[in-house]
Coordinates of C-alpha atoms in Angstrom, one line a residue:
I1 CA 2.5 -3.6 12.8
L2 CA 2.8 -2.1 9.6
T3 CA 6.7 -2.0 9.5
Q4 CA 6.7 -5.9 10.9
I5 CA 4.2 -6.0 7.6
S6 CA 6.7 -4.1 5.6
V7 CA 9.4 -6.6 6.4
F8 CA 7.8 -9.5 5.4
W9 CA 7.1 -8.4 1.9
F10 CA 10.6 -6.8 1.5
D11 CA 12.1 -10.5 1.9
Y12 CA 9.2 -12.1 0.0
L13 CA 9.7 -10.1 -2.9
K14 CA 13.5 -9.5 -3.1
D15 CA 13.9 -11.8 -6.3
I16 CA 11.3 -9.1 -8.3
V17 CA 13.5 -6.1 -7.6
P18 CA 15.7 -5.0 -5.2
N19 CA 14.9 -2.9 -2.0
H20 CA 16.3 -0.4 0.5
L21 CA 15.9 -2.5 3.5
I22 CA 19.2 -3.3 5.4
T23 CA 18.0 -4.2 8.8
A24 CA 14.7 -3.9 11.3
N25 CA 16.9 -5.3 13.8
I26 CA 18.0 -2.4 16.4
D27 CA 21.1 -4.7 17.3
E28 CA 22.5 -4.3 13.6
M29 CA 21.7 -0.5 13.7
P30 CA 24.6 2.1 14.6
A31 CA 25.2 3.2 17.9
V32 CA 24.2 6.4 17.7
V33 CA 20.7 4.8 16.5
Q34 CA 20.6 2.0 19.4
Q35 CA 20.8 4.7 22.3
Y36 CA 16.9 5.8 21.0
R37 CA 16.4 1.7 21.5
D38 CA 13.4 2.4 23.6
Q39 CA 11.5 4.9 20.6
L40 CA 13.1 2.9 17.8
S41 CA 12.8 -1.0 18.4
G42 CA 10.4 -2.3 16.0
R43 CA 9.0 0.4 14.5
S44 CA 12.1 1.5 12.1
L45 CA 14.3 0.5 9.6
L46 CA 17.9 0.9 8.6
V47 CA 18.1 1.3 4.7
K48 CA 20.0 2.4 1.7
K49 CA 20.2 6.0 0.8
V50 CA 18.6 6.4 -2.6
S51 CA 16.8 9.1 -5.0
V52 CA 13.3 9.0 -4.8
L53 CA 11.2 8.8 -8.2
P54 CA 8.1 11.4 -7.8
I55 CA 5.6 8.9 -8.8
E56 CA 3.7 6.7 -6.7
A57 CA 3.2 3.8 -8.4
I58 CA 0.2 2.2 -8.2
V59 CA -1.4 -1.2 -9.2
R60 CA -5.1 -2.3 -9.2
G61 CA -6.3 -5.9 -9.2
Y62 CA -9.5 -4.7 -9.0
I63 CA -11.5 -1.9 -9.9
T64 CA -12.5 -0.2 -6.4
G65 CA -12.1 3.4 -4.9
S66 CA -11.3 6.5 -7.0
G67 CA -10.8 3.9 -9.8
W68 CA -14.2 2.8 -9.7
K69 CA -15.7 6.2 -9.4
E70 CA -14.1 7.4 -12.8
Y71 CA -14.8 4.7 -14.3
Q72 CA -18.8 5.3 -13.2
A73 CA -18.4 8.7 -14.8
K74 CA -16.0 8.3 -18.1
G75 CA -15.5 4.5 -18.5
T76 CA -11.8 5.1 -17.7
V77 CA -9.3 4.6 -14.9
C78 CA -6.6 7.3 -14.9
N79 CA -8.2 7.7 -18.6
I80 CA -7.0 4.3 -19.5
E81 CA -9.7 2.9 -21.4
L82 CA -11.8 0.0 -20.0
G83 CA -14.5 -2.4 -21.1
A84 CA -17.9 -1.8 -20.4
G85 CA -20.1 -3.3 -17.9
L86 CA -17.6 -4.0 -14.6
R87 CA -19.2 -3.6 -11.4
E88 CA -18.1 -2.2 -8.2
S89 CA -14.9 -4.4 -6.9
Q90 CA -14.9 -6.7 -10.0
K91 CA -11.8 -8.1 -11.1
L92 CA -10.0 -6.9 -13.7
P93 CA -8.8 -8.8 -16.3
A94 CA -5.0 -8.2 -15.9
P95 CA -3.7 -6.1 -13.0
L96 CA -3.3 -2.3 -14.1
F97 CA -0.6 0.3 -13.6
T98 CA -2.3 3.5 -12.8
P99 CA 0.4 5.9 -11.5
S100 CA -0.3 9.2 -9.6
T101 CA 2.3 12.1 -8.4
K102 CA 3.7 12.4 -5.4
A103 CA 2.8 15.6 -4.2
E104 CA 5.1 17.6 -1.6
Y105 CA 3.8 17.2 2.1
G106 CA 0.3 18.9 2.4
G107 CA -0.5 18.6 -1.4
H108 CA -2.4 15.8 -2.9
D109 CA -1.7 13.3 -5.3
E110 CA -3.3 13.3 -8.7
N111 CA -4.0 10.5 -10.7
I112 CA -2.1 10.1 -14.3
H113 CA -2.0 8.4 -16.9
P114 CA 0.8 6.2 -17.7
D115 CA 2.2 8.6 -20.7
R116 CA 2.3 11.2 -18.2
C117 CA 4.6 9.0 -16.0
A118 CA 6.9 8.7 -19.0
E119 CA 6.8 12.2 -19.2
I120 CA 8.0 13.0 -15.6
I121 CA 11.0 9.9 -15.4
G122 CA 11.4 9.0 -18.7
A123 CA 10.1 6.3 -21.1
Q124 CA 12.7 3.7 -20.1
R125 CA 12.5 4.3 -16.3
A126 CA 8.8 4.5 -16.7
A127 CA 8.4 1.2 -18.2
E128 CA 10.6 -0.3 -15.9
M129 CA 8.8 0.5 -12.7
A130 CA 5.6 -0.5 -14.4
H131 CA 6.9 -4.1 -15.2
S132 CA 8.5 -4.2 -11.6
A133 CA 5.2 -2.9 -9.9
V134 CA 2.7 -4.9 -11.4
A135 CA 5.0 -8.0 -10.9
L136 CA 5.6 -7.5 -7.4
Y137 CA 1.7 -7.0 -7.1
S138 CA 1.1 -10.4 -8.7
K139 CA 3.3 -12.3 -6.3
A140 CA 1.8 -10.6 -3.3
A141 CA -1.7 -11.0 -4.5
E142 CA -1.3 -14.6 -5.3
C143 CA 1.0 -15.2 -1.6
A144 CA -2.1 -13.4 -0.1
A145 CA -4.9 -15.5 -1.8
S146 CA -3.8 -18.5 -0.2
R147 CA -3.9 -17.3 2.9
G148 CA -7.7 -16.1 2.5
I149 CA -6.8 -12.1 1.4
I150 CA -7.4 -10.4 -1.7
I151 CA -5.2 -7.9 -2.1
A152 CA -7.7 -5.4 -4.3
D153 CA -5.0 -2.6 -4.9
T154 CA -1.7 -1.5 -3.6
K155 CA 0.8 1.5 -4.1
F156 CA 4.8 1.0 -4.2
E157 CA 7.1 3.7 -3.9
F158 CA 10.5 3.3 -5.4
G159 CA 14.0 5.0 -6.0
V160 CA 17.2 4.8 -7.9
D161 CA 20.5 4.1 -6.1
S162 CA 23.9 5.5 -6.9
Q163 CA 24.4 2.9 -9.5
G164 CA 21.4 3.7 -11.3
N165 CA 19.2 0.6 -10.2
L166 CA 15.6 0.8 -9.8
M167 CA 14.6 -0.3 -5.9
L168 CA 11.4 -0.7 -4.1
I169 CA 11.8 1.8 -0.8
D170 CA 9.3 3.1 1.6
E171 CA 7.0 0.6 2.9
A172 CA 5.2 -2.5 1.2
L173 CA 1.7 -3.9 0.6
T174 CA 0.8 -2.6 4.4
P175 CA -2.9 -1.9 5.5
D176 CA -1.7 1.7 5.0
S177 CA -0.8 1.3 1.3
S178 CA -3.2 -1.6 0.3
R179 CA -6.9 -2.8 0.3
F180 CA -6.9 -5.7 1.9
W181 CA -10.3 -8.0 1.7
P182 CA -11.4 -11.3 3.3
A183 CA -11.7 -13.4 0.6
L184 CA -14.6 -15.6 2.1
T185 CA -16.9 -12.2 2.3
Y186 CA -15.9 -10.9 -1.3
K187 CA -18.9 -10.1 -3.6
V188 CA -18.6 -8.3 -6.7
G189 CA -20.9 -5.5 -6.8
K190 CA -20.8 -3.5 -3.9
S191 CA -18.1 -2.1 -1.3
Q192 CA -16.4 -4.6 0.8
D193 CA -15.4 -5.5 3.9
S194 CA -11.6 -4.2 4.5
Y195 CA -8.7 -4.9 7.2
D196 CA -7.2 -1.9 5.9
K197 CA -7.7 2.0 7.5
Q198 CA -11.2 2.0 5.1
Y199 CA -12.8 1.1 8.3
L200 CA -11.6 3.9 9.6
R201 CA -12.5 6.1 6.8
D202 CA -16.0 4.8 6.8
Y203 CA -16.0 6.0 10.4
L204 CA -15.1 9.6 9.6
T205 CA -17.6 9.7 6.6
S206 CA -20.4 8.5 8.7
I207 CA -20.0 11.6 11.5
D208 CA -19.5 13.8 8.2
F209 CA -15.9 14.7 9.7
D210 CA -14.5 17.9 7.4
M211 CA -10.9 16.8 7.2
R212 CA -9.8 19.6 8.9
T213 CA -11.0 19.8 12.5
P214 CA -8.6 17.8 15.1
I215 CA -11.0 15.0 16.9
D216 CA -10.5 12.6 19.6
L217 CA -11.6 9.4 17.9
P218 CA -13.8 6.9 19.9
P219 CA -11.6 3.9 22.2
T220 CA -14.2 1.6 20.0
V221 CA -12.9 2.6 16.5
L222 CA -9.2 2.7 17.6
D223 CA -9.3 -0.8 19.1
N224 CA -11.2 -2.1 16.1
T225 CA -8.4 -0.7 13.6
L226 CA -5.9 -2.1 15.7
K227 CA -7.7 -5.7 15.4
K228 CA -8.1 -5.6 11.7
Y229 CA -4.1 -4.7 10.9
I230 CA -3.0 -7.5 13.5
E231 CA -5.5 -10.1 11.9
A232 CA -3.7 -9.0 8.4
Y233 CA -0.7 -9.0 9.8
V234 CA -1.6 -12.9 11.1
K235 CA -3.1 -14.2 8.3
L236 CA -0.6 -13.1 5.8
T237 CA 2.6 -14.2 7.7
G238 CA 1.4 -17.0 10.0
N239 CA 2.9 -15.3 13.1
R240 CA 1.7 -12.8 15.6
P241 CA 3.1 -9.3 15.8
D242 CA 5.5 -8.2 18.3
L243 CA 3.5 -5.3 19.9
S244 CA 6.3 -4.6 22.8

């Protein structure tokens, strides 16, 4: 489902910034890949090789999650000053680019001010990333809103090809990289129902999961998480996902 949602968005947003997708069709991939068809079909992408930029390009359209926690404490998000009086889940006056570091495997990403992003990848590239990320979010959010879904925030990743061109990479606007809220139940001043993995996070919080000890999830939690992902896909694309 995540692969198919990403393919939908890569196609829909390709006029904003190029992306690394070559094909998601196993029949169009090299023979060395096709021999693993049973494992890879429907869950893999053939992409262009790029140099990955070490920044998570987060765009927030609403104040929630870690942004809301920081705002309550300091009146800022990623140390960006915001006006007083915002309420939980409120729509921001304009989408906000709030980057984070891209940690090595096993590490933790760190929210940073956009100025720090410029120090890491250069001012010109940081400005290009910020502009592209906000443009991608804005077009996607408008599309999703017309289909009953609020994209509260999302995370993009970018790379640079051999000619120095910025490219959208990794995944795009999936329930794993975004907060999707049903528009029908949206209400300012509280946490929202969600199509994304927040449902699973909430379950783990309810059992005081220590984030370390392996556990077996109840079948109902797995099934309900899957249903949320499928519902998001259907609403966004108008199609049923291929789960074969």
